[in-house]
mmCIF file of C-alpha atoms and ligand atoms in Angstrom:
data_model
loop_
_atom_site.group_PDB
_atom_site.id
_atom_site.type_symbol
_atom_site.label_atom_id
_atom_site.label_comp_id
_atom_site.label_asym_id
_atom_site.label_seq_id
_atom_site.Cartn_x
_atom_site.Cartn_y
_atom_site.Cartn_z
ATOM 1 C CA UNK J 1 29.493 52.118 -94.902
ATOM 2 C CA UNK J 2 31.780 49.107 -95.029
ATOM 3 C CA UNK J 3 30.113 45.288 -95.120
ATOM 4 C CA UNK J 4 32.798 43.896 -93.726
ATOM 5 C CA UNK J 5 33.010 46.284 -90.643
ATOM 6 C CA UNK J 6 29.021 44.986 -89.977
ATOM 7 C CA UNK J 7 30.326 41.429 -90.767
ATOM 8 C CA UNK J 8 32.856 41.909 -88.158
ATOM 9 C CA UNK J 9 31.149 43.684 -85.331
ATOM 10 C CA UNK J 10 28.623 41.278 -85.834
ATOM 11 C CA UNK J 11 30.705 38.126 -85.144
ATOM 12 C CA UNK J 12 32.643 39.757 -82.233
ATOM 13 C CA UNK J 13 29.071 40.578 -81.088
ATOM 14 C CA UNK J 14 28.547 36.615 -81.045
ATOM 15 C CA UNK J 15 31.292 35.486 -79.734
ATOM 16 C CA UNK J 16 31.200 37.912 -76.856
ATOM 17 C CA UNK J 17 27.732 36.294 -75.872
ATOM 18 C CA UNK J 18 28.894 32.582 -75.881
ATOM 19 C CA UNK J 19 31.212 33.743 -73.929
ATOM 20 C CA UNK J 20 29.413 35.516 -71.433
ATOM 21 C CA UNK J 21 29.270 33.810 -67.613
ATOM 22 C CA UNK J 22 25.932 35.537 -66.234
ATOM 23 C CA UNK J 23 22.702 36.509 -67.121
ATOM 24 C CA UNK J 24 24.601 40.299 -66.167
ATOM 25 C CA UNK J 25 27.027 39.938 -68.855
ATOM 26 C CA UNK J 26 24.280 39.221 -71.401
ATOM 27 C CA UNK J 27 22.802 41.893 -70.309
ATOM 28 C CA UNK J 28 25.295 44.647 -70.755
ATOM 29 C CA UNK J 29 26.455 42.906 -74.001
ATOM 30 C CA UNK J 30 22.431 43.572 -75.267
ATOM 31 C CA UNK J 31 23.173 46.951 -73.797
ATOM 32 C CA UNK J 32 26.629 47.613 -76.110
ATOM 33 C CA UNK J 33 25.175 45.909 -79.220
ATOM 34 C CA UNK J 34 21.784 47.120 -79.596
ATOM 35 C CA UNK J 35 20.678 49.387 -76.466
ATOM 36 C CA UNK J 36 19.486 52.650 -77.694
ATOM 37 C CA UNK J 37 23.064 54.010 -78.228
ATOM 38 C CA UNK J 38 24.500 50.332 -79.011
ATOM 39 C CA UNK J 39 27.287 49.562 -81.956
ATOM 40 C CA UNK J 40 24.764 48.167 -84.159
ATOM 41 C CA UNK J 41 21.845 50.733 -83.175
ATOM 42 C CA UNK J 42 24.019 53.743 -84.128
ATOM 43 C CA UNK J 43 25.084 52.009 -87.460
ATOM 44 C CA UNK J 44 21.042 51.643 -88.279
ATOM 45 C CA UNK J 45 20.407 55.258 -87.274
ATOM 46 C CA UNK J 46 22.834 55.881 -90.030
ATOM 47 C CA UNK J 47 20.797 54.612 -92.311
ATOM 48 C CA UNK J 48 18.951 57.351 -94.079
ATOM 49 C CA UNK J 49 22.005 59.445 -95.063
ATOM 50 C CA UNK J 50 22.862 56.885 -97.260
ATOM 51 C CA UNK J 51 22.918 56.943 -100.710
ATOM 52 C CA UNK J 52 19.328 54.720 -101.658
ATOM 53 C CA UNK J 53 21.315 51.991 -103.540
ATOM 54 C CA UNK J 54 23.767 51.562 -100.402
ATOM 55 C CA UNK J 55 21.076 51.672 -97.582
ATOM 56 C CA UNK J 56 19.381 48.857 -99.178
ATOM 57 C CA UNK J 57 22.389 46.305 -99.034
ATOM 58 C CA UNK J 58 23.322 47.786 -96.099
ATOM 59 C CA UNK J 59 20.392 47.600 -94.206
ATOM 60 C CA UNK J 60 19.550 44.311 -95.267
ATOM 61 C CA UNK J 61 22.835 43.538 -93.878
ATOM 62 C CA UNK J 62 22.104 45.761 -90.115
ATOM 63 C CA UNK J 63 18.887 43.858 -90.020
ATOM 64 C CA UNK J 64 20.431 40.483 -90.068
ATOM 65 C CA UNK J 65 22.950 41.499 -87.894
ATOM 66 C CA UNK J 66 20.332 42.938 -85.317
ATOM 67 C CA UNK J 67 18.206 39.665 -85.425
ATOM 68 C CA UNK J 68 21.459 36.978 -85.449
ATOM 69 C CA UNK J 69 22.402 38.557 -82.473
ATOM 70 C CA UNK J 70 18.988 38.972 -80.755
ATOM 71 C CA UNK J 71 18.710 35.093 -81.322
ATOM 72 C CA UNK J 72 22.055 34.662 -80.217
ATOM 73 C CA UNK J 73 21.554 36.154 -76.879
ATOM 74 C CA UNK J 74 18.316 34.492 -76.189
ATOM 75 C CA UNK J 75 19.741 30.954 -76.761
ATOM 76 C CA UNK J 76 22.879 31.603 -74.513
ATOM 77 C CA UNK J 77 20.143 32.913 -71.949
ATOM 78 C CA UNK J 78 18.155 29.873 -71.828
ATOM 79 C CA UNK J 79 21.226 27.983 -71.530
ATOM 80 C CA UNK J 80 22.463 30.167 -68.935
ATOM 81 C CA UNK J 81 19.257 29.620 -67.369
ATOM 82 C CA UNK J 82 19.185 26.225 -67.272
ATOM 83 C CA UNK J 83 22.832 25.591 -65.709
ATOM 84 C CA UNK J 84 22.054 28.157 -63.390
ATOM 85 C CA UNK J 85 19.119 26.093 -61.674
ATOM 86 C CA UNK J 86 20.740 22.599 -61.824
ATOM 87 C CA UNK J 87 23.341 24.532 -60.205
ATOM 88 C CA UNK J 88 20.750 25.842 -57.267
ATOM 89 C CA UNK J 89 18.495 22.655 -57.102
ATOM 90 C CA UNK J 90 19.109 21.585 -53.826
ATOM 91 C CA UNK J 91 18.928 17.626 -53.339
ATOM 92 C CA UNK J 92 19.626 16.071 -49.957
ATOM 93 C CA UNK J 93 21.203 12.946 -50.818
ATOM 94 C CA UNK J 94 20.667 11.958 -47.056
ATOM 95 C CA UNK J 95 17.131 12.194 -46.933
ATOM 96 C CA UNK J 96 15.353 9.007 -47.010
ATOM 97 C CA UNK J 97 13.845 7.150 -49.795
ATOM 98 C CA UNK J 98 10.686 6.670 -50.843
ATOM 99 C CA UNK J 99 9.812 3.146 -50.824
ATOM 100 C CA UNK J 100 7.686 0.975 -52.317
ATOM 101 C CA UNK J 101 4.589 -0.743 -50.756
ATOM 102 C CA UNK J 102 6.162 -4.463 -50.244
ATOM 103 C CA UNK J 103 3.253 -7.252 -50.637
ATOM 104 C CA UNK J 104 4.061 -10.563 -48.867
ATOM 105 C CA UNK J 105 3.490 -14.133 -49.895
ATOM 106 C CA UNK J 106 0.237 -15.690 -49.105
ATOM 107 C CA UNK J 107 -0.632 -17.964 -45.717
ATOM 108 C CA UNK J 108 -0.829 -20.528 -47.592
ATOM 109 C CA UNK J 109 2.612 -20.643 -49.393
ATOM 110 C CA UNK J 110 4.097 -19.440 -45.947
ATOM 111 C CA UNK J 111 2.892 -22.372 -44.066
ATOM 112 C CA UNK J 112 3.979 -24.763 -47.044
ATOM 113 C CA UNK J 113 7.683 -23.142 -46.740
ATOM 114 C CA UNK J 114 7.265 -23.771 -43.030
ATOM 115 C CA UNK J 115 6.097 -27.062 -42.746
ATOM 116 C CA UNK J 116 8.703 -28.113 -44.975
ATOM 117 C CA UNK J 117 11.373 -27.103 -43.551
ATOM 118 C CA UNK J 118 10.241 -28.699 -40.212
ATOM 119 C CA UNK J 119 10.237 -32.225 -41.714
ATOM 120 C CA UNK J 120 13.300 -31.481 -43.701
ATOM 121 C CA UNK J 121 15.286 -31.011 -40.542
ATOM 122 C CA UNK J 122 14.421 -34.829 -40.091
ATOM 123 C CA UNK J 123 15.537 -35.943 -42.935
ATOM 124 C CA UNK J 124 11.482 -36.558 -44.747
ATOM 125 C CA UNK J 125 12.245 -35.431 -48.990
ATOM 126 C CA UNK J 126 10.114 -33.101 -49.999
ATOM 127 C CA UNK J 127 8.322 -34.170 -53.301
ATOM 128 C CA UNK J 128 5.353 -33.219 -55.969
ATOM 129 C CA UNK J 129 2.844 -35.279 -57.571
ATOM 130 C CA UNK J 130 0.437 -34.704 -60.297
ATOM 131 C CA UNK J 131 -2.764 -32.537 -59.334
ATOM 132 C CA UNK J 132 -4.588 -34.385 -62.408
ATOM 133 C CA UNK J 133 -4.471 -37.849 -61.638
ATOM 134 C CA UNK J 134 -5.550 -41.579 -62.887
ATOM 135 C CA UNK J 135 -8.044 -43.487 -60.444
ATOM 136 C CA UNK J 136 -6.046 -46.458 -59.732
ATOM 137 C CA UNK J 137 -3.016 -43.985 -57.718
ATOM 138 C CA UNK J 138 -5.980 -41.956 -56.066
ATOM 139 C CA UNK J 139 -8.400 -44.822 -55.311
ATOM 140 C CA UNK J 140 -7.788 -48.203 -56.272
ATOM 141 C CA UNK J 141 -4.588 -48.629 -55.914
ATOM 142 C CA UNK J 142 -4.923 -47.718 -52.036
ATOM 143 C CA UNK J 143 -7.104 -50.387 -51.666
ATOM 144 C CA UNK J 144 -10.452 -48.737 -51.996
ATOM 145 C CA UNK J 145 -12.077 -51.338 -55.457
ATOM 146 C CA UNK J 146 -14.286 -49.818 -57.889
ATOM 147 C CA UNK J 147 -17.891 -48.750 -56.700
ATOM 148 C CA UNK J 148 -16.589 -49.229 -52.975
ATOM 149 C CA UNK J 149 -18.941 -47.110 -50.541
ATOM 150 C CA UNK J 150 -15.462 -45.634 -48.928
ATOM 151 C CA UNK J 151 -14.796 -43.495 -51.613
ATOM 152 C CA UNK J 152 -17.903 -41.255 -51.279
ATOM 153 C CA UNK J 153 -15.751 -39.570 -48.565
ATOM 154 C CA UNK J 154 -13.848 -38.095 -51.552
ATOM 155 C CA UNK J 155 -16.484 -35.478 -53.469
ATOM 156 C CA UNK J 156 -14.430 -36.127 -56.269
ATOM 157 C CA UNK J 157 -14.095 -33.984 -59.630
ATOM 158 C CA UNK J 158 -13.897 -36.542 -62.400
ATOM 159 C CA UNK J 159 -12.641 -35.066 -65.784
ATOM 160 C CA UNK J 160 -14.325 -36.074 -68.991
ATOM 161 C CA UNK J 161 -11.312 -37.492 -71.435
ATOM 162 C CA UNK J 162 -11.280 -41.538 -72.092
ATOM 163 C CA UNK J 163 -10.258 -44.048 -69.750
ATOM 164 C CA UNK J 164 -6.781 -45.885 -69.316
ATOM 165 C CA UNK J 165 -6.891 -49.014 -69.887
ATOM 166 C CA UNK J 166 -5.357 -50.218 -66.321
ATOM 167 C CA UNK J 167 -5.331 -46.614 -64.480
ATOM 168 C CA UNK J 168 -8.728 -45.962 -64.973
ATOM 169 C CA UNK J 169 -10.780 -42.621 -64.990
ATOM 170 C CA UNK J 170 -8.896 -39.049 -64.562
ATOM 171 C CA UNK J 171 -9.967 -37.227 -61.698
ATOM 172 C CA UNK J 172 -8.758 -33.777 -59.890
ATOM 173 C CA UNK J 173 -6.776 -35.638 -56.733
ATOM 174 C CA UNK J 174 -9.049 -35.189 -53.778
ATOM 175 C CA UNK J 175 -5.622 -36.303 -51.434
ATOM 176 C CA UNK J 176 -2.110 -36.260 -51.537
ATOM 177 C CA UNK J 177 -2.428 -39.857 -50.694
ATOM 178 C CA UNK J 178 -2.151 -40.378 -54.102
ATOM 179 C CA UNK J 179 1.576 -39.327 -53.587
ATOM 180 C CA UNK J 180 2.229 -42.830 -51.365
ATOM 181 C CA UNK J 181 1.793 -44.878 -54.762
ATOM 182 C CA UNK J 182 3.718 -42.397 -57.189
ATOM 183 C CA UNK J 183 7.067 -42.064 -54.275
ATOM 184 C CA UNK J 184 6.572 -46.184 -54.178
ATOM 185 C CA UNK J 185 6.805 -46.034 -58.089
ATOM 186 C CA UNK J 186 9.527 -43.801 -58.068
ATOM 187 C CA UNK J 187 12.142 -44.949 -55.192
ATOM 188 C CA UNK J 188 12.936 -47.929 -53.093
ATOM 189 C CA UNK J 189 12.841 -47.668 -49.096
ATOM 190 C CA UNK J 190 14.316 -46.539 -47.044
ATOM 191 C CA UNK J 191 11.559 -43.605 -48.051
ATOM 192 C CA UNK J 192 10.987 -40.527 -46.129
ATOM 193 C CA UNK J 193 8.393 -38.261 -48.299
ATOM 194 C CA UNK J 194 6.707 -35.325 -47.622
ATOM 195 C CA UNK J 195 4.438 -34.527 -50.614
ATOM 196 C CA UNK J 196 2.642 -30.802 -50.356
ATOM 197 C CA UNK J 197 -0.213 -30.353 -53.266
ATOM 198 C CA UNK J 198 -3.144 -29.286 -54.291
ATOM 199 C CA UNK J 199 -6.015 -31.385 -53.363
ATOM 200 C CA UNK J 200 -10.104 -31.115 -55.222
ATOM 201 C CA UNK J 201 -13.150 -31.815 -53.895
ATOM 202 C CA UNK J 202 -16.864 -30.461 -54.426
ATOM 203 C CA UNK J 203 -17.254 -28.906 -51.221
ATOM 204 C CA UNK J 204 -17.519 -25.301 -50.088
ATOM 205 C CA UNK J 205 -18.339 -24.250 -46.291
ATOM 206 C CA UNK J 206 -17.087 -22.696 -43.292
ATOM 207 C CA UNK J 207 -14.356 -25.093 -42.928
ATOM 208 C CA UNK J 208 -14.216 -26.800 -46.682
ATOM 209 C CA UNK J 209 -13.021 -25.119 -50.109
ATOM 210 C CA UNK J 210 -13.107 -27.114 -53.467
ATOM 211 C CA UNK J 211 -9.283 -26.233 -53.858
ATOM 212 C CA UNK J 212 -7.243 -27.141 -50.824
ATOM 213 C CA UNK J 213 -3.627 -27.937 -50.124
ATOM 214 C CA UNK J 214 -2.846 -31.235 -48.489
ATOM 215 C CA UNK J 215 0.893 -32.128 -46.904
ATOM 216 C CA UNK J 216 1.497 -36.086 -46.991
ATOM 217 C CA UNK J 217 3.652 -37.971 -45.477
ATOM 218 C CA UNK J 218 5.336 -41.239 -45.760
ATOM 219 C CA UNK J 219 7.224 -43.389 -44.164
ATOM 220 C CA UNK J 220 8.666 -46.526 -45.391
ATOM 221 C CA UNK J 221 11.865 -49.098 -43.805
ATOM 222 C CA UNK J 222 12.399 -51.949 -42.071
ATOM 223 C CA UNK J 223 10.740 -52.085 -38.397
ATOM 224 C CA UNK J 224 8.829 -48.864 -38.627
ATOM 225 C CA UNK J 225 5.788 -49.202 -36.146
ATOM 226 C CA UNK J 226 3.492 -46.749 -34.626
ATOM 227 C CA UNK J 227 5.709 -45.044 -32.107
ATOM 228 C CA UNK J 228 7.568 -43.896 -35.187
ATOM 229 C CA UNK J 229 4.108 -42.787 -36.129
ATOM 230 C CA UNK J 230 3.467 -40.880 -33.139
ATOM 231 C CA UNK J 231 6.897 -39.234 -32.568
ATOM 232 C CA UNK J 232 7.158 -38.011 -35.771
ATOM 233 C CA UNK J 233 3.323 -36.570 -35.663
ATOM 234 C CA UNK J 234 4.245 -35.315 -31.641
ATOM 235 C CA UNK J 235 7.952 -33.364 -33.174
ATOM 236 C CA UNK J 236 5.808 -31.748 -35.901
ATOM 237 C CA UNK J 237 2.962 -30.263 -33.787
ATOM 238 C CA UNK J 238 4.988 -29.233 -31.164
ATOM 239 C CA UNK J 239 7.524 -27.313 -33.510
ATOM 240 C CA UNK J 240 4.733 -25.737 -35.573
ATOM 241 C CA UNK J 241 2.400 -25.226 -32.598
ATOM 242 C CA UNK J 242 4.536 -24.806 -29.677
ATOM 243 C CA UNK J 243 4.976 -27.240 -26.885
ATOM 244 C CA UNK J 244 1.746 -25.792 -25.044
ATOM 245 C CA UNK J 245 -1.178 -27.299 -27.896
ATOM 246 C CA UNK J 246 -3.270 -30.744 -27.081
ATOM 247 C CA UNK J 247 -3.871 -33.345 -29.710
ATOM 248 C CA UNK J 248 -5.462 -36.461 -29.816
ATOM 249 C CA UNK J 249 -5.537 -39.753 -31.859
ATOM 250 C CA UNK J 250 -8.827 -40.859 -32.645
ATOM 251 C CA UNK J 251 -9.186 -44.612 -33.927
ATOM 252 C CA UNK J 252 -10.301 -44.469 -37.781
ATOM 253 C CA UNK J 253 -11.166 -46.259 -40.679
ATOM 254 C CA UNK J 254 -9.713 -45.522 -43.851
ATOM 255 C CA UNK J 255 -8.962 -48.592 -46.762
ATOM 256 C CA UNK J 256 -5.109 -47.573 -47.277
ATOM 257 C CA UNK J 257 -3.717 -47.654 -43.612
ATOM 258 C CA UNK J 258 -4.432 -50.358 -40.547
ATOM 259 C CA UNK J 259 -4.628 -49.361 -38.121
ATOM 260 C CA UNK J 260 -5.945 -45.959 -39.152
ATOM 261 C CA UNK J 261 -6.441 -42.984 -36.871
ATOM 262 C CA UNK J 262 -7.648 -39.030 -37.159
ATOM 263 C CA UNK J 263 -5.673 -36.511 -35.291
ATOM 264 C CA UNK J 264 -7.218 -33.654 -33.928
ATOM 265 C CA UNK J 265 -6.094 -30.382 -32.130
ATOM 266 C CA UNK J 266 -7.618 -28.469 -29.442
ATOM 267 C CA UNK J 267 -9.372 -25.539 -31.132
ATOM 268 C CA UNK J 268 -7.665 -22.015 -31.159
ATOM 269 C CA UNK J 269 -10.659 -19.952 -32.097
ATOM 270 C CA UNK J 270 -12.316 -21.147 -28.903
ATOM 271 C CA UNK J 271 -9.751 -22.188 -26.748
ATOM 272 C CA UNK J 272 -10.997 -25.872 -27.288
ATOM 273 C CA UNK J 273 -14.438 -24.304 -25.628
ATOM 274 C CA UNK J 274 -16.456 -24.739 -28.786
ATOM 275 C CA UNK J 275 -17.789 -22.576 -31.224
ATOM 276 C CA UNK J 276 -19.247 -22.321 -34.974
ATOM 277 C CA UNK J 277 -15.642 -23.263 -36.560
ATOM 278 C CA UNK J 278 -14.763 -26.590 -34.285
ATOM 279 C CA UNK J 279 -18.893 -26.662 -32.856
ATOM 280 C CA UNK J 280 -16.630 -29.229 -30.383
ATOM 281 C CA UNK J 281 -13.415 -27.806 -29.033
ATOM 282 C CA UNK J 282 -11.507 -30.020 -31.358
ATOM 283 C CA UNK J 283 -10.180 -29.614 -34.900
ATOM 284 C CA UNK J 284 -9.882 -32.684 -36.945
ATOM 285 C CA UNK J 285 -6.581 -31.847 -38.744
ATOM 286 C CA UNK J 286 -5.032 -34.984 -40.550
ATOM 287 C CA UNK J 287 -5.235 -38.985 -41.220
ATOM 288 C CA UNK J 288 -2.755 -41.448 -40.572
ATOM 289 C CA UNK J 289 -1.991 -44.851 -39.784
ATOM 290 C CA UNK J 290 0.337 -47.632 -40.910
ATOM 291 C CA UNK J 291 0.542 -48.353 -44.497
ATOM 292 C CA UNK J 292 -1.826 -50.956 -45.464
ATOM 293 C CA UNK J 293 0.260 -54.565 -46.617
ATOM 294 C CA UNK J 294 -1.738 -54.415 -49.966
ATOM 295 C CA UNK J 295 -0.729 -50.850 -50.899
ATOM 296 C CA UNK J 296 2.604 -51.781 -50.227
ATOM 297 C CA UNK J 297 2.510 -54.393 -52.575
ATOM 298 C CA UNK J 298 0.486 -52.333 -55.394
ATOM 299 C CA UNK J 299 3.558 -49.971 -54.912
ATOM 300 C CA UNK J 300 5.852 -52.948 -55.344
ATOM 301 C CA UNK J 301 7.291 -53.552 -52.173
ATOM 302 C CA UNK J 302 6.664 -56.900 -49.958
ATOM 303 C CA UNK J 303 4.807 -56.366 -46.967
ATOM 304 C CA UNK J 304 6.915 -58.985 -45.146
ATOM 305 C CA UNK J 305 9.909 -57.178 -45.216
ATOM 306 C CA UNK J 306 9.110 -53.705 -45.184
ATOM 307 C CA UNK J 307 6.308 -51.436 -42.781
ATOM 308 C CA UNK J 308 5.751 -47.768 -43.015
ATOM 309 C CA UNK J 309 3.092 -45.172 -41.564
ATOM 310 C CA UNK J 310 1.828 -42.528 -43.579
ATOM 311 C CA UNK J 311 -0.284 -38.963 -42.659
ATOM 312 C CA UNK J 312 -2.045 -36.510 -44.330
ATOM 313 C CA UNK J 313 -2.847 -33.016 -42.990
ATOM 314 C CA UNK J 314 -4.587 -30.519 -44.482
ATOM 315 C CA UNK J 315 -2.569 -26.949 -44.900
ATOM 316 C CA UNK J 316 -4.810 -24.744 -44.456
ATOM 317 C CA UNK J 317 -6.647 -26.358 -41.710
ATOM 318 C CA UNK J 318 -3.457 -26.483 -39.945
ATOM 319 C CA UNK J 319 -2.309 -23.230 -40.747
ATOM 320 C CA UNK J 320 -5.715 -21.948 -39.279
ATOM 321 C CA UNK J 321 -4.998 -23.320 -35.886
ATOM 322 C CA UNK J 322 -1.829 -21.454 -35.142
ATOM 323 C CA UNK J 323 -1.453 -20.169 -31.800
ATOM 324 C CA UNK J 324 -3.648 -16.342 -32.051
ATOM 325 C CA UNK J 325 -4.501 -16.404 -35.771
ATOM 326 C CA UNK J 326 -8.536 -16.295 -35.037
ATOM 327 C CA UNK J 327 -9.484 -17.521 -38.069
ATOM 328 C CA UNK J 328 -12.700 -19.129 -37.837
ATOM 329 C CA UNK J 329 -13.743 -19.375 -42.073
ATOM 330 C CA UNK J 330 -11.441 -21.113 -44.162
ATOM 331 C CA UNK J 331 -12.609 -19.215 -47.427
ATOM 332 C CA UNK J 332 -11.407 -16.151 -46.184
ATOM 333 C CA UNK J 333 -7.317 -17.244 -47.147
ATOM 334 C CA UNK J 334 -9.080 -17.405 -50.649
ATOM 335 C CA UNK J 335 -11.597 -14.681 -51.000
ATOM 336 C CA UNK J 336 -8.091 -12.140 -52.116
ATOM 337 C CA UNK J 337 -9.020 -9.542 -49.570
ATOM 338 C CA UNK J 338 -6.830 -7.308 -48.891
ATOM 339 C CA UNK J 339 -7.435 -6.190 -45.641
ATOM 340 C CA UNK J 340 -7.675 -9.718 -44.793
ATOM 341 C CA UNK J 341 -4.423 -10.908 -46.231
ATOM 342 C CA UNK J 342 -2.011 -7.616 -44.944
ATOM 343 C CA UNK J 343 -2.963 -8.549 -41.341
ATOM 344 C CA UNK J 344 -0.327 -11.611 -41.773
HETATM 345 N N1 LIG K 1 -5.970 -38.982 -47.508
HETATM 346 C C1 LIG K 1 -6.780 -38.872 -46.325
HETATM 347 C C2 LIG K 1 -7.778 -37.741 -46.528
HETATM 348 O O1 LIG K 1 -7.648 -36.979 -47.399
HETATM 349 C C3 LIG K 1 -5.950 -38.575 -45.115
HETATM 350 C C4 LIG K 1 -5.047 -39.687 -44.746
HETATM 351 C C5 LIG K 1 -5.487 -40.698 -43.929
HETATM 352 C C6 LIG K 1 -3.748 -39.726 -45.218
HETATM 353 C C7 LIG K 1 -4.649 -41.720 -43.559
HETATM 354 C C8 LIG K 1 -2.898 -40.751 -44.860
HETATM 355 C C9 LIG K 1 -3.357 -41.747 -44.023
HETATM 356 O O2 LIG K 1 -1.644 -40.822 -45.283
HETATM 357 O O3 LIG K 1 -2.519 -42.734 -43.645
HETATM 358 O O4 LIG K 1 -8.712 -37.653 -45.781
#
C-alpha cells in the first residue's frame, strides 16, 4: 500500500471539511471518509493481508489519518455550530432598553440650586465662606463682645486648637452671618451677597439638627433702607412659595442688625392651624434687619456713607414649608431613608 496515497487522501479529506458549508456536508464527508464503507475504512480493513513489516508503518499511518480527520471534523463542527446560532439569535434592536434606576439629588441641594437662582435673577452674588471659623467673624465682630449673654442663642461647637491672637477661638459657624464680615473683607459696596453654608449648633429636635444649612443675605450701597429690606424678602417668598403664602415681620433683637426683625410663615403642615411642628400656626423662618453701623465699620466701611440690610434663613426650614410637602420633622431630610427621600 502506498504512503503517499494515505498522505494524500488524507489531506483532500481535510480540506474537503474546511470547506464544508453545513453541518450536512460534514456529515456525508464523515460518511465518505470513515463510514463503514468510507476511503479510509476500506484502506484499514486492508490491513491484515499485509505483509507484518508493512501493516505496521502502514497502520500507524491509517490510524493517524483516521484520528486527524476525526479531529478535523469536530473542530469545523463546533465552528459551524457557533456561526450557525449568531446567525439565528434573534435581537430586536427596537425593543426598549433596560434602564437604570436614576437616584436624584437631595432636598436639600435642590432647594440650595433653587434659592439661588431666585436671588441671582436680581442680581445678589452667590458666595461661600468657611464652615470652620475664628470667633471674632462669627461673634465679635458682629457686635456681640466676649462673655455677652446674646451669644447663648448660638449652642456653639468650639474646636480645641490654640487661639488667634486677634480672631479669637475656632468654632463650627453656628450662622452664615459670619459671611457679612468675610464679603465686607473681600469686596467694596455696592455688595449684593447671597452666602448658602453649612451652619453647627448642639441641638437636635423635631425642628433643630446639629448640621443645618443657612442662606444669608446681604445688602450693602448707598440709601438702602428697609423697604429694600422688605421687597427683596416679599420677591423671594412669593417666587419660592407662590403668591398665595402669609408672612409676617416680627420686631427682634439681635446685636448685628437695628432694627432687627424675625420673619415667619404661615405653617403648611397645619394650614397655619397649629400643630406639633409650628405648636402656633407660624414658622419662624429667618432674621433680618439693617446692618448694624458698628459691623459696618469692623468690615471697614463708614456707616455715614453707606447702609445695608442683611437676612438669614434657614434651608431646610424653608424648604420644609413648601406648598404640600407635609413635612413635620426636620431630621427626616437627614435620617438617608429611602423611602423618605424617593417621594421628592
Ligand atoms: N444669624 C441669625 C441666626 O442664625 C439670623 C440673622 C438675623 C441673620 C439677622 C441676619 C440678620 O442677617 O440680619 O439666627
Amino acid at each position: 500500500m502506498d504512503t503517499t496515497r494515505i498522505q494524500n487522501l488524507k489531506n483532500q479529506a481535510i480540506a474537503d471539511i474546511l470547506e464544508a458549508k453545513t453541518k450536512k456536508e460534514l456529515e456525508s464527508l464523515r460518511i465518505t471518509y470513515l463510514g463503514r464503507k468510507g476511503k479510509i475504512t476500506k484502506l484499514i480493513r486492508r490491513l491484515p493481508s499485509l505483509k507484518p513489516e508493512e501493516r505496521k508503518e502502514i497502520g500507524a499511518l491509517l490510524n493517524d489519518a483516521k484520528r486527524d480527520i476525526e479531529r478535523a471534523i469536530s473542530s469545523h463542527y463546533s465552528l459551524l455550530t457557533t456561526h450557525y446560532s449568531l446567525e439565528n439569535e434573534w435581537l430586536d434592536v427596537t425593543a426598549p432598553g433596560k434602564k437604570p434606576p436614576q437616584g436624584h439629588l437631595h432636598l436639600v441641594t435642590q432647594a440650595i440650586r433653587e434659592i439661588s437662582s431666585i436671588f441671582e435673577k436680581i442680581g445678589f452674588v452667590r458666595v461661600r465662606y468657611p464652615e470652620i471659623e475664628w470667633d471674632w467673624y462669627a461673634f465679635e465682630g458682629l457686635n456681640m463682645p466676649k462673655d455677652h449673654p446674646a451669644r447663648d442663642e448660638w449652642e456653639t461647637f468650639f474646636i480645641d486648637t490654640p487661639q488667634h491672637p486677634q480672631l479669637g477661638k475656632m468654632v463650627l459657624t453656628p450662622h452664615t452671618s459670619s459671611g457679612q464680615l468675610r464679603e465686607m473683607e473681600r469686596t467694596k459696596p455696592p455688595i449684593r451677597m447671597i452666602n448658602i453654608a453649612k451652619c453647627y449648633r448642639r441641638q437636635l429636635d423635631i425642628s433643630h439638627v446639629p448640621m443645618f444649612h443657612q442662606f444669608e443675605g446681604l445688602v450693602i450701597d448707598k440709601g438702602i433702607s428697609i423697604p429694600h429690606l422688605k421687597g427683596t424678602i416679599e420677591y423671594f417668598v412669593k417666587e419660592f412659595f407662590g403668591s398665595q403664602r402669609k408672612i409676617r415681620f416680627r420686631p427682634f433683637h439681635f446685636r448685628f442688625t437695628e432694627p432687627s426683625f424675625e420673619i415667619d410663615i404661615d405653617c403648611d403642615v397645619c394650614q397655619g392651624k397649629g400643630c406639633r411642628f409650628c405648636r402656633q400656626g407660624w414658622v419662624e423662618l429667618a432674621g433680618a434687619g439693617m446692618v448694624h453701623p458698628i459691623v459696618l465699620k469692623n468690615g471697614g466701611i463708614n456707616p455715614q456713607i453707606y447702609s445695608g440690610f442683611a437676612f438669614g434663613w434657614g434651608v431646610e426650614r424653608t424648604y420644609m414649608m413648601k406648598e404640600g410637602l407635609k413635612i413635620d420633622d426636620i431630621r427626616l431630610l437627614y435620617s438617608n431613608d429611602l423611602k423618605f427621600l424617593t417621594q421628592f
